[in-house]
Coordinates of C-alpha atoms in Angstrom, one line a residue:
M220 CA 0.3 -0.4 -0.3
Q221 CA 1.7 3.8 -1.0
D222 CA 1.9 5.8 1.4
D223 CA 3.1 9.6 2.0
D224 CA 3.9 12.7 4.0
T225 CA 0.8 14.5 3.1
G226 CA -2.2 13.5 5.8
G227 CA -4.3 12.3 3.1
T228 CA -5.3 16.1 1.7
P229 CA -3.8 17.9 -1.3
P230 CA -1.0 20.7 -0.2
C231 CA -4.0 23.1 -0.1
F232 CA -0.8 26.6 1.2
A233 CA -3.4 29.1 0.2
Q234 CA -4.6 28.5 3.4
D235 CA -1.7 26.9 4.7
L236 CA -3.5 24.1 6.3
I237 CA -2.7 19.9 5.4
A238 CA -5.3 17.5 6.4
G239 CA -6.8 20.1 8.3
H240 CA -3.9 21.7 10.2
P241 CA -1.9 24.3 10.4
V242 CA 1.5 24.3 8.7
D243 CA 4.4 26.3 7.9
P244 CA 4.5 26.5 4.1
A245 CA 8.5 26.6 4.2
T246 CA 8.8 24.3 6.7
W247 CA 6.9 21.8 5.2
R248 CA 8.8 22.2 1.7
D249 CA 11.5 20.8 3.7
V250 CA 10.3 18.2 5.1
T251 CA 9.2 16.7 2.4
R252 CA 11.9 16.9 0.6
F253 CA 14.1 16.0 3.7
R254 CA 11.8 12.8 4.1
R255 CA 11.8 11.6 -0.2
A256 CA 15.2 12.0 -0.2
E257 CA 15.5 9.6 2.4
R258 CA 12.8 7.5 1.0
E259 CA 15.3 7.2 -1.5
R260 CA 18.2 6.0 0.1
L261 CA 16.8 3.5 2.5
Y262 CA 14.8 2.2 -0.8
A263 CA 18.3 2.0 -2.5
L264 CA 19.7 0.0 0.9
R265 CA 16.1 -2.9 0.5
R266 CA 17.4 -3.4 -3.5
G267 CA 21.2 -4.4 -2.4
M268 CA 20.3 -6.6 -0.1
A269 CA 21.2 -10.3 -0.6
Q270 CA 17.7 -12.4 -0.5
D271 CA 19.1 -15.4 2.8
D272 CA 20.1 -11.8 4.4
R273 CA 16.4 -11.0 3.5
A274 CA 15.3 -14.2 4.7
A275 CA 17.0 -14.0 7.7
Q276 CA 15.5 -10.6 8.3
T277 CA 12.5 -11.9 8.1
A278 CA 13.1 -15.5 10.2
Q279 CA 13.2 -12.8 13.1
V280 CA 10.6 -10.7 12.6
V281 CA 8.5 -13.9 12.7
R282 CA 9.9 -14.7 15.8
M283 CA 10.0 -11.4 17.4
L284 CA 6.1 -11.1 16.0
D285 CA 5.0 -14.3 17.9
E286 CA 6.7 -13.7 20.8
T287 CA 4.8 -9.8 20.7
L288 CA 1.3 -10.7 20.0
G289 CA 1.1 -14.2 21.5
E290 CA -1.6 -15.9 21.6
V291 CA -3.6 -15.0 18.2
R292 CA -6.9 -17.2 17.8
G293 CA -9.2 -15.2 18.2
R294 CA -7.9 -11.9 16.8
T295 CA -8.3 -9.5 13.4
I296 CA -4.5 -9.0 12.4
A297 CA -4.0 -6.8 9.3
A298 CA -1.3 -7.1 7.6
W299 CA 0.2 -6.0 3.6
W300 CA 0.7 -7.8 0.8
P301 CA 4.9 -7.0 0.4
I302 CA 6.1 -4.6 -2.6
R303 CA 9.3 -2.3 -3.3
G304 CA 11.7 -5.2 -1.3
E305 CA 8.8 -5.2 2.1
L306 CA 9.4 -8.1 4.9
D307 CA 7.2 -11.1 3.2
L308 CA 5.6 -12.1 5.9
R309 CA 2.8 -14.7 3.7
D310 CA 3.7 -18.0 5.5
W311 CA 3.6 -16.4 8.5
M312 CA 0.3 -14.9 8.2
A313 CA -1.0 -18.4 6.2
D314 CA 0.9 -19.8 9.9
A315 CA -1.3 -16.8 11.9
H316 CA -4.7 -18.0 9.8
R317 CA -4.4 -21.5 10.5
R318 CA -3.5 -20.8 14.3
G319 CA -7.1 -18.6 14.9
A320 CA -6.6 -15.3 13.2
Q321 CA -9.2 -13.8 11.2
M322 CA -6.5 -12.2 9.1
A323 CA -6.7 -9.3 6.6
L324 CA -5.3 -7.2 3.7
P325 CA -5.9 -3.0 3.3
V326 CA -7.6 -1.9 0.7
V327 CA -7.4 1.3 -1.3
V328 CA -10.9 2.2 -1.9
E329 CA -10.9 5.3 -3.5
K330 CA -7.8 7.4 -4.2
G331 CA -7.7 9.9 -0.6
R332 CA -9.1 7.9 1.5
P333 CA -8.9 5.6 4.5
V334 CA -8.1 2.0 3.2
V335 CA -11.3 -0.2 4.1
F336 CA -9.7 -4.4 5.5
R337 CA -10.7 -6.7 3.5
P338 CA -10.6 -10.9 5.3
W339 CA -8.1 -12.9 3.8
S340 CA -7.0 -16.4 3.8
P341 CA -4.7 -18.9 2.3
G342 CA -6.5 -19.5 -1.1
C343 CA -8.9 -16.9 -0.8
A344 CA -9.5 -15.6 -4.4
M345 CA -8.3 -12.1 -5.2
E346 CA -7.7 -9.5 -7.4
R347 CA -5.3 -5.8 -8.2
G348 CA -6.2 -2.9 -6.7
A349 CA -4.7 0.1 -6.5
W350 CA -0.9 0.2 -7.9
N351 CA -1.4 -3.7 -9.1
I352 CA -1.2 -4.7 -5.2
P353 CA -3.3 -7.7 -5.3
V354 CA -5.8 -7.4 -2.8
P355 CA -8.3 -9.8 -1.6
K356 CA -11.6 -10.1 -3.3
G357 CA -15.1 -9.5 -2.7
T358 CA -16.7 -6.0 0.0
G359 CA -16.8 -7.8 3.0
A360 CA -14.7 -5.7 4.9
L361 CA -13.7 -6.3 9.5
T362 CA -12.4 -4.1 12.0
P363 CA -8.8 -5.0 13.4
D364 CA -7.4 -4.5 16.7
T365 CA -3.3 -5.3 15.1
V366 CA -2.8 -3.1 11.8
L367 CA 1.0 -4.6 11.0
V368 CA 2.4 -2.2 9.2
P369 CA 5.4 -2.1 6.9
L370 CA 8.0 0.7 7.1
V371 CA 10.6 1.6 4.6
G372 CA 11.8 4.3 7.8
V373 CA 11.1 4.6 11.5
D374 CA 12.8 7.5 14.3
A375 CA 13.0 7.0 18.0
A376 CA 9.9 7.8 19.0
C377 CA 7.9 5.1 16.6
F378 CA 7.0 8.0 13.3
R379 CA 7.3 6.3 10.5
L380 CA 8.1 7.0 7.0
G381 CA 5.6 5.3 4.2
N382 CA 6.0 4.6 1.0
G383 CA 4.1 8.2 -0.5
G384 CA 0.3 8.0 0.1
G385 CA -1.1 8.9 3.2
Y386 CA -3.6 6.0 3.5
Y387 CA -2.2 4.7 6.9
D388 CA -1.9 7.2 8.5
M389 CA -5.5 9.0 6.8
T390 CA -7.2 5.3 8.2
F391 CA -6.0 5.7 11.2
A392 CA -7.6 8.8 11.6
A393 CA -10.0 7.9 11.1
M394 CA -10.6 5.1 13.3
S395 CA -11.4 4.8 16.7
P396 CA -10.9 3.1 19.2
L397 CA -7.1 3.0 17.6
P398 CA -6.2 -0.8 16.6
R399 CA -2.8 -1.8 18.0
R400 CA 0.2 -0.5 15.6
I401 CA 3.1 -2.5 15.0
G402 CA 5.7 -1.6 12.6
V403 CA 7.8 -3.7 10.7
G404 CA 10.8 -3.4 8.7
Q405 CA 14.5 -4.2 8.2
G406 CA 17.3 -3.3 10.7
F407 CA 18.9 -0.4 8.8
C408 CA 15.5 1.8 8.9
E409 CA 15.9 3.6 12.2
M410 CA 16.5 6.8 11.3
S411 CA 16.7 10.0 14.2
T412 CA 13.7 11.4 12.8
I413 CA 11.3 11.8 10.4
F414 CA 10.0 15.1 11.5
P415 CA 6.2 13.7 12.4
Q416 CA 3.7 16.3 11.8
P417 CA 1.0 16.2 13.4
W418 CA -1.3 13.9 11.1
D419 CA 1.6 11.5 11.3
V420 CA -0.3 8.9 14.1
P421 CA 3.3 6.8 15.7
M422 CA 3.4 3.0 16.2
D423 CA 3.1 1.1 19.6
T424 CA 5.8 -0.8 19.1
V425 CA 8.5 -1.2 16.0
L426 CA 10.2 -4.4 14.9
L427 CA 13.2 -4.7 13.3
G428 CA 14.9 -7.2 11.4
D429 CA 18.5 -7.2 13.1
G430 CA 16.2 -7.7 16.5
R431 CA 15.4 -4.4 18.0
I432 CA 12.2 -4.2 19.4
L433 CA 11.3 0.0 19.7
S434 CA 8.9 1.1 20.9
A435 CA 6.3 4.4 21.9
S436 CA 6.7 4.6 25.7
A437 CA 10.4 4.2 25.8

């Protein structure tokens, strides 16, 4: 799923508002340039990962997920279909489903609007969604109690740098209560700061492929 820095609303500097928040235009331009450059730097590191390293980091994250989540039976957990070198948790998703979790994937149904979460299970019917990403076919929707979120980058306060569409932040802003949010990424994705903006929603916990766990409450 794409994600960006706009908070789900095109910048409108005439009112100096983004997603209903007053933002200084010059500051926002600087933050946007910084995030774009960091995103490209981190994409390059992903592209340079050896397959063995990617597999090892995925296995490490899976171990931490099991420890962090504990019993998954009866839980509704949203994850993602991997794109752009994201860690691939599909085997873990299938195993969690076998252990009694209801799994879901995010689906963009309207550009610039919160996503819906459709139920997913191994072998379920899929179709091509936004950006040609496979999504579960159908119209059913779930409300997850836990959302696993892919990271391009993340800072020490657990604010996330995403791919470039704003969808996770606008989705979380529309959810009450907020689900548990667990960010997942490679070991190299930690940054000193993403320069969080008023609409950015931090992760509760972050699991990194090098075995580190970050917490927003730390």
